[in-house]
Structures are given as structure tokens and as C-alpha cells.
PDB file of C-alpha atoms in Angstrom:
ATOM      1  CA  ARG A  18      29.286   4.718 -29.925  1.00 46.00           C
ATOM      2  CA  HIS A  19      28.221   2.750 -26.851  1.00 43.00           C
ATOM      3  CA  GLN A  20      31.778   2.979 -25.485  1.00 43.00           C
ATOM      4  CA  LEU A  21      31.774   6.756 -26.043  1.00 39.00           C
ATOM      5  CA  GLU A  22      28.453   7.111 -24.170  1.00 42.00           C
ATOM      6  CA  VAL A  23      29.730   5.012 -21.258  1.00 41.00           C
ATOM      7  CA  SER A  24      32.948   7.016 -21.191  1.00 43.00           C
ATOM      8  CA  SER A  25      31.010  10.283 -21.181  1.00 47.00           C
ATOM      9  CA  LEU A  26      28.794   9.018 -18.361  1.00 45.00           C
ATOM     10  CA  GLN A  27      31.811   7.934 -16.335  1.00 46.00           C
ATOM     11  CA  GLY A  28      33.441  11.333 -16.872  1.00 48.00           C
ATOM     12  CA  SER A  29      30.315  13.164 -15.713  1.00 48.00           C
ATOM     13  CA  LEU A  30      30.050  11.021 -12.595  1.00 47.00           C
ATOM     14  CA  ILE A  31      33.756  11.454 -11.812  1.00 45.00           C
ATOM     15  CA  ASP A  32      33.454  15.238 -12.115  1.00 51.00           C
ATOM     16  CA  PHE A  33      30.389  15.200  -9.904  1.00 48.00           C
ATOM     17  CA  CYS A  34      32.024  13.006  -7.238  1.00 46.00           C
ATOM     18  CA  TYR A  35      35.134  15.244  -7.232  1.00 45.00           C
ATOM     19  CA  SER A  36      32.985  18.347  -6.707  1.00 51.00           C
ATOM     20  CA  LEU A  37      31.091  16.618  -3.929  1.00 48.00           C
ATOM     21  CA  SER A  38      34.301  15.567  -2.178  1.00 44.00           C
ATOM     22  CA  GLN A  39      35.553  19.164  -2.265  1.00 46.00           C
ATOM     23  CA  MET A  40      32.339  20.396  -0.698  1.00 46.00           C
ATOM     24  CA  ILE A  41      32.648  17.850   2.119  1.00 42.00           C
ATOM     25  CA  ILE A  42      36.369  18.512   2.683  1.00 41.00           C
ATOM     26  CA  TYR A  43      35.854  22.270   2.996  1.00 44.00           C
ATOM     27  CA  GLY A  44      32.784  21.910   5.195  1.00 46.00           C
ATOM     28  CA  GLN A  45      30.233  23.277   2.772  1.00 46.00           C
ATOM     29  CA  PRO A  46      26.600  22.253   3.457  1.00 44.00           C
ATOM     30  CA  VAL A  47      25.247  19.483   1.255  1.00 43.00           C
ATOM     31  CA  CYS A  48      21.520  19.144   0.498  1.00 48.00           C
ATOM     32  CA  MET A  49      20.622  15.491  -0.149  1.00 43.00           C
ATOM     33  CA  SER A  50      17.653  16.297  -2.404  1.00 44.00           C
ATOM     34  CA  ILE A  51      19.910  18.450  -4.607  1.00 45.00           C
ATOM     35  CA  LEU A  52      22.502  15.661  -4.727  1.00 47.00           C
ATOM     36  CA  LEU A  53      19.889  13.116  -5.737  1.00 46.00           C
ATOM     37  CA  HIS A  54      18.505  15.428  -8.414  1.00 46.00           C
ATOM     38  CA  ALA A  55      22.032  16.025  -9.752  1.00 49.00           C
ATOM     39  CA  CYS A  56      22.844  12.289  -9.903  1.00 47.00           C
ATOM     40  CA  LEU A  57      19.616  11.445 -11.697  1.00 45.00           C
ATOM     41  CA  THR A  58      20.006  14.386 -14.081  1.00 48.00           C
ATOM     42  CA  ILE A  59      23.458  13.122 -15.106  1.00 44.00           C
ATOM     43  CA  LEU A  60      21.963   9.719 -15.885  1.00 43.00           C
ATOM     44  CA  THR A  61      19.045  11.313 -17.702  1.00 43.00           C
ATOM     45  CA  THR A  62      21.267  13.389 -19.969  1.00 46.00           C
ATOM     46  CA  GLN A  63      23.031  10.192 -20.994  1.00 43.00           C
ATOM     47  CA  GLY A  64      19.748   8.593 -22.011  1.00 46.00           C
ATOM     48  CA  ILE A  65      19.962   6.141 -19.132  1.00 40.00           C
ATOM     49  CA  MET A  66      16.906   7.081 -17.092  1.00 40.00           C
ATOM     50  CA  MET A  67      13.702   9.105 -17.087  1.00 39.00           C
ATOM     51  CA  SER A  68      12.871  12.619 -18.205  1.00 40.00           C
ATOM     52  CA  VAL A  69      13.471  15.647 -16.012  1.00 40.00           C
ATOM     53  CA  GLY A  70       9.697  16.015 -15.612  1.00 43.00           C
ATOM     54  CA  HIS A  71       9.552  12.518 -14.164  1.00 44.00           C
ATOM     55  CA  LEU A  72      12.489  13.355 -11.911  1.00 39.00           C
ATOM     56  CA  ASP A  73      10.608  16.298 -10.458  1.00 42.00           C
ATOM     57  CA  GLU A  74       7.601  14.058  -9.849  1.00 42.00           C
ATOM     58  CA  LEU A  75       9.817  11.458  -8.157  1.00 40.00           C
ATOM     59  CA  LEU A  76      11.371  14.033  -5.867  1.00 39.00           C
ATOM     60  CA  LYS A  77       8.100  15.742  -4.987  1.00 43.00           C
ATOM     61  CA  PRO A  78       7.473  15.359  -1.229  1.00 50.00           C
ATOM     62  CA  PRO A  79       4.231  13.722  -0.041  1.00 62.00           C
ATOM     63  CA  THR A  80       1.465  16.246   0.605  1.00 78.00           C
ATOM     64  CA  LEU A  81       0.035  16.949   4.027  1.00 79.00           C
ATOM     65  CA  GLN A  82      -3.326  15.779   2.748  1.00 78.00           C
ATOM     66  CA  SER A  83      -1.916  12.358   1.806  1.00 85.00           C
ATOM     67  CA  HIS A  84      -0.370  11.986   5.273  1.00 88.00           C
ATOM     68  CA  VAL A  85      -3.646  12.901   6.982  1.00 91.00           C
ATOM     69  CA  LYS A  86      -5.709  10.642   4.736  1.00 91.00           C
ATOM     70  CA  GLY A  87      -3.287   7.751   5.287  1.00 89.00           C
ATOM     71  CA  TYR A  88      -3.442   8.178   9.070  1.00 91.00           C
ATOM     72  CA  LEU A  89      -7.239   8.276   9.130  1.00 93.00           C
ATOM     73  CA  ARG A  90      -7.548   5.383   6.666  1.00 90.00           C
ATOM     74  CA  GLU A  91      -5.314   3.182   8.817  1.00 87.00           C
ATOM     75  CA  ALA A  92      -7.305   4.100  11.939  1.00 90.00           C
ATOM     76  CA  ILE A  93     -10.573   3.157  10.224  1.00 90.00           C
ATOM     77  CA  VAL A  94      -9.348  -0.033   8.564  1.00 85.00           C
ATOM     78  CA  SER A  95      -7.628  -1.290  11.726  1.00 80.00           C
ATOM     79  CA  GLY A  96     -10.773  -0.709  13.773  1.00 83.00           C
ATOM     80  CA  ARG A  97      -9.477   2.092  16.025  1.00 88.00           C
ATOM     81  CA  PHE A  98     -12.309   4.214  14.646  1.00 92.00           C
ATOM     82  CA  LYS A  99     -15.417   2.060  14.908  1.00 90.00           C
ATOM     83  CA  PRO A 100     -18.241   1.810  12.332  1.00 90.00           C
ATOM     84  CA  GLY A 101     -20.772   4.551  12.995  1.00 93.00           C
ATOM     85  CA  GLU A 102     -18.313   6.604  15.077  1.00 95.00           C
ATOM     86  CA  ARG A 103     -18.376  10.366  14.532  1.00 95.00           C
ATOM     87  CA  LEU A 104     -15.157  11.994  13.367  1.00 95.00           C
ATOM     88  CA  ILE A 105     -15.137  15.277  15.256  1.00 95.00           C
ATOM     89  CA  GLU A 106     -13.155  17.800  13.256  1.00 94.00           C
ATOM     90  CA  ARG A 107     -12.106  19.926  16.233  1.00 94.00           C
ATOM     91  CA  GLU A 108     -10.626  16.930  18.064  1.00 95.00           C
ATOM     92  CA  LEU A 109      -8.897  15.523  14.979  1.00 95.00           C
ATOM     93  CA  CYS A 110      -7.345  18.897  14.104  1.00 94.00           C
ATOM     94  CA  ALA A 111      -6.037  19.285  17.642  1.00 94.00           C
ATOM     95  CA  HIS A 112      -4.703  15.731  17.741  1.00 93.00           C
ATOM     96  CA  MET A 113      -2.922  15.925  14.369  1.00 92.00           C
ATOM     97  CA  LYS A 114      -2.069  19.641  14.633  1.00 92.00           C
ATOM     98  CA  ILE A 115      -3.550  20.483  11.242  1.00 92.00           C
ATOM     99  CA  SER A 116      -6.011  23.027   9.873  1.00 92.00           C
ATOM    100  CA  ARG A 117      -9.649  22.273   9.148  1.00 93.00           C
ATOM    101  CA  PRO A 118      -9.234  22.763   5.365  1.00 92.00           C
ATOM    102  CA  SER A 119      -6.463  20.119   5.334  1.00 91.00           C
ATOM    103  CA  LEU A 120      -8.621  17.724   7.342  1.00 93.00           C
ATOM    104  CA  ARG A 121     -11.690  18.288   5.182  1.00 93.00           C
ATOM    105  CA  GLU A 122      -9.710  17.626   2.018  1.00 93.00           C
ATOM    106  CA  ALA A 123      -8.555  14.287   3.462  1.00 93.00           C
ATOM    107  CA  LEU A 124     -12.096  13.448   4.560  1.00 94.00           C
ATOM    108  CA  ARG A 125     -13.394  14.039   1.040  1.00 93.00           C
ATOM    109  CA  GLY A 126     -10.866  11.501  -0.219  1.00 92.00           C
ATOM    110  CA  LEU A 127     -11.994   8.933   2.353  1.00 93.00           C
ATOM    111  CA  GLU A 128     -15.622   9.564   1.430  1.00 93.00           C
ATOM    112  CA  ALA A 129     -14.762   8.775  -2.195  1.00 90.00           C
ATOM    113  CA  GLU A 130     -13.262   5.480  -0.945  1.00 89.00           C
ATOM    114  CA  ARG A 131     -16.560   4.827   0.908  1.00 90.00           C
ATOM    115  CA  LEU A 132     -14.781   4.590   4.255  1.00 92.00           C
ATOM    116  CA  ILE A 133     -16.766   7.491   5.729  1.00 94.00           C
ATOM    117  CA  GLN A 134     -20.141   9.111   5.132  1.00 94.00           C
ATOM    118  CA  ASN A 135     -21.254  12.706   5.615  1.00 93.00           C
ATOM    119  CA  ILE A 136     -24.552  12.601   7.462  1.00 93.00           C
ATOM    120  CA  PRO A 137     -26.666  15.783   7.691  1.00 91.00           C
ATOM    121  CA  HIS A 138     -26.545  17.409  11.149  1.00 89.00           C
ATOM    122  CA  ARG A 139     -23.923  14.872  12.307  1.00 91.00           C
ATOM    123  CA  GLY A 140     -20.979  15.380   9.994  1.00 93.00           C
ATOM    124  CA  PRO A 141     -18.511  12.673   8.940  1.00 95.00           C
ATOM    125  CA  VAL A 142     -18.950   9.212  10.456  1.00 96.00           C
ATOM    126  CA  VAL A 143     -17.186   5.913   9.801  1.00 94.00           C
ATOM    127  CA  THR A 144     -19.128   3.836   7.294  1.00 92.00           C
ATOM    128  CA  THR A 145     -21.129   0.923   8.660  1.00 90.00           C
ATOM    129  CA  VAL A 146     -21.081  -2.063   6.310  1.00 88.00           C
ATOM    130  CA  THR A 147     -24.453  -3.801   6.297  1.00 89.00           C
ATOM    131  CA  ILE A 148     -24.804  -7.580   6.493  1.00 89.00           C
ATOM    132  CA  GLN A 149     -25.820  -7.729   2.827  1.00 92.00           C
ATOM    133  CA  GLU A 150     -22.885  -5.522   1.783  1.00 90.00           C
ATOM    134  CA  ALA A 151     -20.546  -7.764   3.790  1.00 89.00           C
ATOM    135  CA  ARG A 152     -21.893 -10.837   2.009  1.00 91.00           C
ATOM    136  CA  ASP A 153     -21.481  -9.153  -1.364  1.00 92.00           C
ATOM    137  CA  LEU A 154     -17.908  -8.099  -0.551  1.00 90.00           C
ATOM    138  CA  TYR A 155     -16.901 -11.592   0.552  1.00 88.00           C
ATOM    139  CA  VAL A 156     -18.419 -13.149  -2.577  1.00 92.00           C
ATOM    140  CA  LEU A 157     -16.540 -10.641  -4.734  1.00 92.00           C
ATOM    141  CA  ARG A 158     -13.313 -11.269  -2.824  1.00 90.00           C
ATOM    142  CA  ALA A 159     -13.687 -15.043  -3.225  1.00 91.00           C
ATOM    143  CA  LEU A 160     -14.177 -14.710  -6.996  1.00 94.00           C
ATOM    144  CA  LEU A 161     -11.215 -12.353  -7.464  1.00 94.00           C
ATOM    145  CA  GLU A 162      -8.947 -14.276  -5.088  1.00 93.00           C
ATOM    146  CA  GLY A 163      -9.771 -17.611  -6.766  1.00 94.00           C
ATOM    147  CA  PHE A 164      -8.937 -16.274 -10.206  1.00 95.00           C
ATOM    148  CA  ALA A 165      -5.737 -14.569  -8.997  1.00 96.00           C
ATOM    149  CA  ALA A 166      -4.538 -17.713  -7.194  1.00 95.00           C
ATOM    150  CA  ARG A 167      -5.110 -19.957 -10.224  1.00 95.00           C
ATOM    151  CA  GLU A 168      -3.298 -17.569 -12.552  1.00 96.00           C
ATOM    152  CA  PHE A 169      -0.499 -17.007 -10.022  1.00 97.00           C
ATOM    153  CA  ALA A 170       0.077 -20.769  -9.787  1.00 96.00           C
ATOM    154  CA  ARG A 171       0.151 -20.990 -13.574  1.00 95.00           C
ATOM    155  CA  ILE A 172       2.362 -18.061 -14.576  1.00 96.00           C
ATOM    156  CA  ALA A 173       4.181 -16.575 -11.559  1.00 96.00           C
ATOM    157  CA  SER A 174       7.966 -16.792 -11.431  1.00 96.00           C
ATOM    158  CA  ASP A 175       9.837 -18.782  -8.797  1.00 96.00           C
ATOM    159  CA  ASP A 176      10.920 -15.464  -7.236  1.00 97.00           C
ATOM    160  CA  ALA A 177       7.287 -14.363  -6.952  1.00 97.00           C
ATOM    161  CA  ILE A 178       6.391 -17.653  -5.243  1.00 97.00           C
ATOM    162  CA  ALA A 179       9.300 -17.170  -2.827  1.00 97.00           C
ATOM    163  CA  GLU A 180       8.032 -13.651  -2.083  1.00 97.00           C
ATOM    164  CA  LEU A 181       4.500 -14.944  -1.482  1.00 97.00           C
ATOM    165  CA  THR A 182       5.894 -17.623   0.835  1.00 97.00           C
ATOM    166  CA  GLN A 183       7.665 -14.947   2.877  1.00 97.00           C
ATOM    167  CA  ARG A 184       4.443 -12.953   3.141  1.00 96.00           C
ATOM    168  CA  VAL A 185       2.695 -16.024   4.559  1.00 96.00           C
ATOM    169  CA  VAL A 186       5.487 -16.444   7.117  1.00 95.00           C
ATOM    170  CA  ASP A 187       5.123 -12.770   8.057  1.00 94.00           C
ATOM    171  CA  LEU A 188       1.365 -13.232   8.438  1.00 92.00           C
ATOM    172  CA  GLU A 189       1.854 -16.217  10.725  1.00 92.00           C
ATOM    173  CA  GLN A 190       4.246 -14.189  12.856  1.00 91.00           C
ATOM    174  CA  SER A 191       1.789 -11.280  13.042  1.00 88.00           C
ATOM    175  CA  ALA A 192      -0.955 -13.657  14.159  1.00 84.00           C
ATOM    176  CA  LYS A 193       0.982 -14.352  17.352  1.00 82.00           C
ATOM    177  CA  SER A 194       0.648 -10.732  18.468  1.00 76.00           C
ATOM    178  CA  LEU A 195      -3.156 -10.659  18.011  1.00 66.00           C
ATOM    179  CA  GLU A 196      -2.856  -6.974  17.031  1.00 73.00           C
ATOM    180  CA  ALA A 197      -5.608  -6.239  14.519  1.00 69.00           C
ATOM    181  CA  SER A 198      -3.563  -3.599  12.650  1.00 74.00           C
ATOM    182  CA  ASP A 199      -0.564  -5.949  12.298  1.00 81.00           C
ATOM    183  CA  LEU A 200      -2.780  -8.722  10.967  1.00 81.00           C
ATOM    184  CA  VAL A 201      -4.563  -6.465   8.494  1.00 79.00           C
ATOM    185  CA  ASN A 202      -1.259  -5.068   7.164  1.00 84.00           C
ATOM    186  CA  ALA A 203       0.304  -8.532   6.897  1.00 90.00           C
ATOM    187  CA  LYS A 204      -2.691  -9.854   4.986  1.00 88.00           C
ATOM    188  CA  LYS A 205      -2.669  -6.805   2.721  1.00 88.00           C
ATOM    189  CA  ASN A 206       0.995  -7.514   1.909  1.00 93.00           C
ATOM    190  CA  PHE A 207       0.083 -11.102   1.032  1.00 95.00           C
ATOM    191  CA  TYR A 208      -2.665  -9.997  -1.353  1.00 94.00           C
ATOM    192  CA  ASP A 209      -0.435  -7.321  -2.886  1.00 95.00           C
ATOM    193  CA  VAL A 210       1.986 -10.026  -4.034  1.00 97.00           C
ATOM    194  CA  LEU A 211      -0.781 -12.410  -5.126  1.00 97.00           C
ATOM    195  CA  PHE A 212      -2.598  -9.864  -7.297  1.00 96.00           C
ATOM    196  CA  THR A 213       0.530  -8.127  -8.622  1.00 96.00           C
ATOM    197  CA  HIS A 214       1.759 -11.386 -10.165  1.00 96.00           C
ATOM    198  CA  CYS A 215      -1.546 -12.831 -11.382  1.00 96.00           C
ATOM    199  CA  GLY A 216      -1.060 -11.287 -14.825  1.00 95.00           C
ATOM    200  CA  ASN A 217      -4.336  -9.356 -14.949  1.00 95.00           C
ATOM    201  CA  SER A 218      -4.164  -5.657 -14.088  1.00 94.00           C
ATOM    202  CA  LEU A 219      -7.953  -5.220 -14.291  1.00 93.00           C
ATOM    203  CA  ILE A 220      -8.507  -7.907 -11.642  1.00 94.00           C
ATOM    204  CA  GLN A 221      -5.795  -6.267  -9.536  1.00 92.00           C
ATOM    205  CA  ARG A 222      -7.382  -2.797  -9.788  1.00 91.00           C
ATOM    206  CA  THR A 223     -10.846  -4.168  -9.020  1.00 91.00           C
ATOM    207  CA  PHE A 224      -9.558  -5.857  -5.873  1.00 91.00           C
ATOM    208  CA  GLU A 225      -7.618  -2.771  -4.799  1.00 86.00           C
ATOM    209  CA  GLY A 226     -10.759  -0.665  -5.246  1.00 82.00           C
ATOM    210  CA  GLU A 227     -12.589  -2.739  -2.626  1.00 86.00           C
ATOM    211  CA  MET A 228      -9.533  -3.584  -0.503  1.00 82.00           C
ATOM    212  CA  GLN A 229     -10.121  -0.947   2.171  1.00 81.00           C
ATOM    213  CA  ARG A 230     -13.718  -1.963   2.834  1.00 84.00           C
ATOM    214  CA  ILE A 231     -12.743  -5.627   2.868  1.00 82.00           C
ATOM    215  CA  SER A 232     -10.018  -4.751   5.370  1.00 78.00           C
ATOM    216  CA  MET A 233     -12.626  -3.099   7.619  1.00 79.00           C
ATOM    217  CA  LEU A 234     -14.463  -6.414   7.801  1.00 77.00           C
ATOM    218  CA  ARG A 235     -11.208  -8.316   8.149  1.00 69.00           C
ATOM    219  CA  ALA A 236     -10.154  -6.298  11.208  1.00 64.00           C
ATOM    220  CA  THR A 237     -13.356  -7.433  12.922  1.00 63.00           C
ATOM    221  CA  SER A 238     -13.244 -11.095  11.870  1.00 60.00           C
ATOM    222  CA  LEU A 239      -9.514 -11.510  12.553  1.00 53.00           C
ATOM    223  CA  ALA A 240      -9.995 -10.204  16.073  1.00 52.00           C
ATOM    224  CA  ARG A 241     -11.499 -13.629  16.894  1.00 60.00           C
ATOM    225  CA  PRO A 242      -8.692 -16.117  17.699  1.00 60.00           C
ATOM    226  CA  ASP A 243     -10.651 -19.018  16.156  1.00 69.00           C
ATOM    227  CA  ARG A 244     -11.078 -17.114  12.889  1.00 73.00           C
ATOM    228  CA  ILE A 245      -7.375 -16.241  12.796  1.00 79.00           C
ATOM    229  CA  GLN A 246      -6.397 -19.898  12.846  1.00 83.00           C
ATOM    230  CA  GLU A 247      -8.986 -20.779  10.207  1.00 85.00           C
ATOM    231  CA  SER A 248      -7.689 -18.016   7.941  1.00 85.00           C
ATOM    232  CA  LEU A 249      -4.055 -19.067   8.384  1.00 89.00           C
ATOM    233  CA  LYS A 250      -4.932 -22.671   7.538  1.00 91.00           C
ATOM    234  CA  GLU A 251      -6.743 -21.565   4.379  1.00 91.00           C
ATOM    235  CA  ILE A 252      -3.850 -19.373   3.272  1.00 93.00           C
ATOM    236  CA  ARG A 253      -1.240 -22.060   3.987  1.00 93.00           C
ATOM    237  CA  SER A 254      -3.264 -24.573   1.923  1.00 93.00           C
ATOM    238  CA  LEU A 255      -3.487 -22.038  -0.889  1.00 94.00           C
ATOM    239  CA  LEU A 256       0.269 -21.469  -0.777  1.00 95.00           C
ATOM    240  CA  ASN A 257       0.994 -25.215  -0.832  1.00 94.00           C
ATOM    241  CA  ALA A 258      -1.108 -25.609  -3.974  1.00 94.00           C
ATOM    242  CA  ILE A 259       0.627 -22.649  -5.620  1.00 95.00           C
ATOM    243  CA  CYS A 260       4.080 -24.065  -4.778  1.00 95.00           C
ATOM    244  CA  LEU A 261       2.997 -27.290  -6.561  1.00 94.00           C
ATOM    245  CA  ARG A 262       1.881 -25.202  -9.550  1.00 92.00           C
ATOM    246  CA  ASP A 263      -1.605 -26.624  -9.084  1.00 89.00           C
ATOM    247  CA  SER A 264      -3.794 -24.178 -10.988  1.00 79.00           C
ATOM    248  CA  GLU A 265      -6.886 -26.268 -10.233  1.00 78.00           C
ATOM    249  CA  LEU A 266      -6.801 -25.314  -6.539  1.00 65.00           C
TER     250      LEU A 266
END
């Protein structure tokens, strides 16, 4: 039966490739999204991949709101928009060439992430993290990071350790540029690997839920050259312990 299924799959793919070649030879236009949908549908009908509903979800283009929210989030986290700074809708709409409803939808998402606040008679402003909130965030980060690092050292695969090592190398390279956004992104990539392979999805989700606010603080602290070197030394020591499978780090 398995041989029959493979043969049927091969036949479907051969027919598809022949039809595609004819379209190209005779100069007919080819839409890449249609081609991708056709390829995945062939595999789906053979029981190889996901349902058609999942295919439609996979092929769905990103929304304008997600693009706008991502742009504003990066500007806030990297420090281009400062804590307490007003986000003037008219200027943002003109800069990004979007409508006010699209902008306001994105701003509501950022408010839910606690990156901005809506202040009466002022409108949306970038959230200011208080000294006590900063202390609380760093304590929480230390607890989550310590647990994730111990579990990573204990259970992560050799490939995961190699990936984490590469992220540390990338971080060290980014530190040479002294660009806050590069440093924040490089450190985020490091933590993505660390928490993805720690074996505890709840810890991962908890960290991700506070990641953006932690990154706001990180953009400020990493802007100091002395703090950058301290952070790199800490991360390199952590990596060395993980490479030794020392879960008591």
C-alpha cells in the first residue's frame, strides 16, 4: 500500500511539473502563491501534510495592522521612541502612509502589551517603567533565566547547544556596532533559543509575555559600553557552563 501511495504521489507531482513547464514554455503568467497552494494540496491529498484549512492559514498574508504594530513595537523597544514620548497619530499616519483606524488598532495591541498608555487629554504615550517595576522585572527575569539555563544544560540536544553558541557569537558581533536595536535583537535571539529548548512551555510563555518590557530596559542599559561588556561576560560564562552540561550553574 505504501508503494502505491508513493507512486500516486509521484504521478501527481509529475503531472503538475509537466503542466507547469508547458505554462512557462508558452509564456503563460505563473502566480507563485497559486503554485505553492497547488504543491501543498497535492501533498495534502496524499496524507503527507496538513489540512486545506491549515494551508489557507499558512498562505494568508500578514495584515497591515501586524506590520504597523511590529514597526511601532521595534521603535519603542529599541529606544527610538522614548519613555513618556507622545505618539502623535497625525504624524505617524503621514509617516507610515496609513489610515487612523489602522493605526489605532495597532496602538490598542501595544497597549495590551503594556508598551504604551492612553492618557486622558494627551493620547497614547510610550510607557515609562518605574524604578520599582524595573527591579521587579529584573528579579523575574533572573528567576526565569536561571531555571531555563539549568534545564537547557540538562536536557538540550547538541544541536541546540550549537545554535545557542552561534547566537552568542552573533551577540558579540552586534556589540561591536554599539547599535541599540542590533543588540536588543541579538539578545532576543539568544533568549529565544534558550527558552525554546528548556523543556517548559509555561516558563517560555511567561518570559515572552514580559520580553518586550524587559527589552525596553535592556535598550537603555546596553547603551552603556561598560554594561555591554559586563553582559557579554555573563552570557559567555553561562554558555561555557551549558557546554559542560553543568546544570548547577
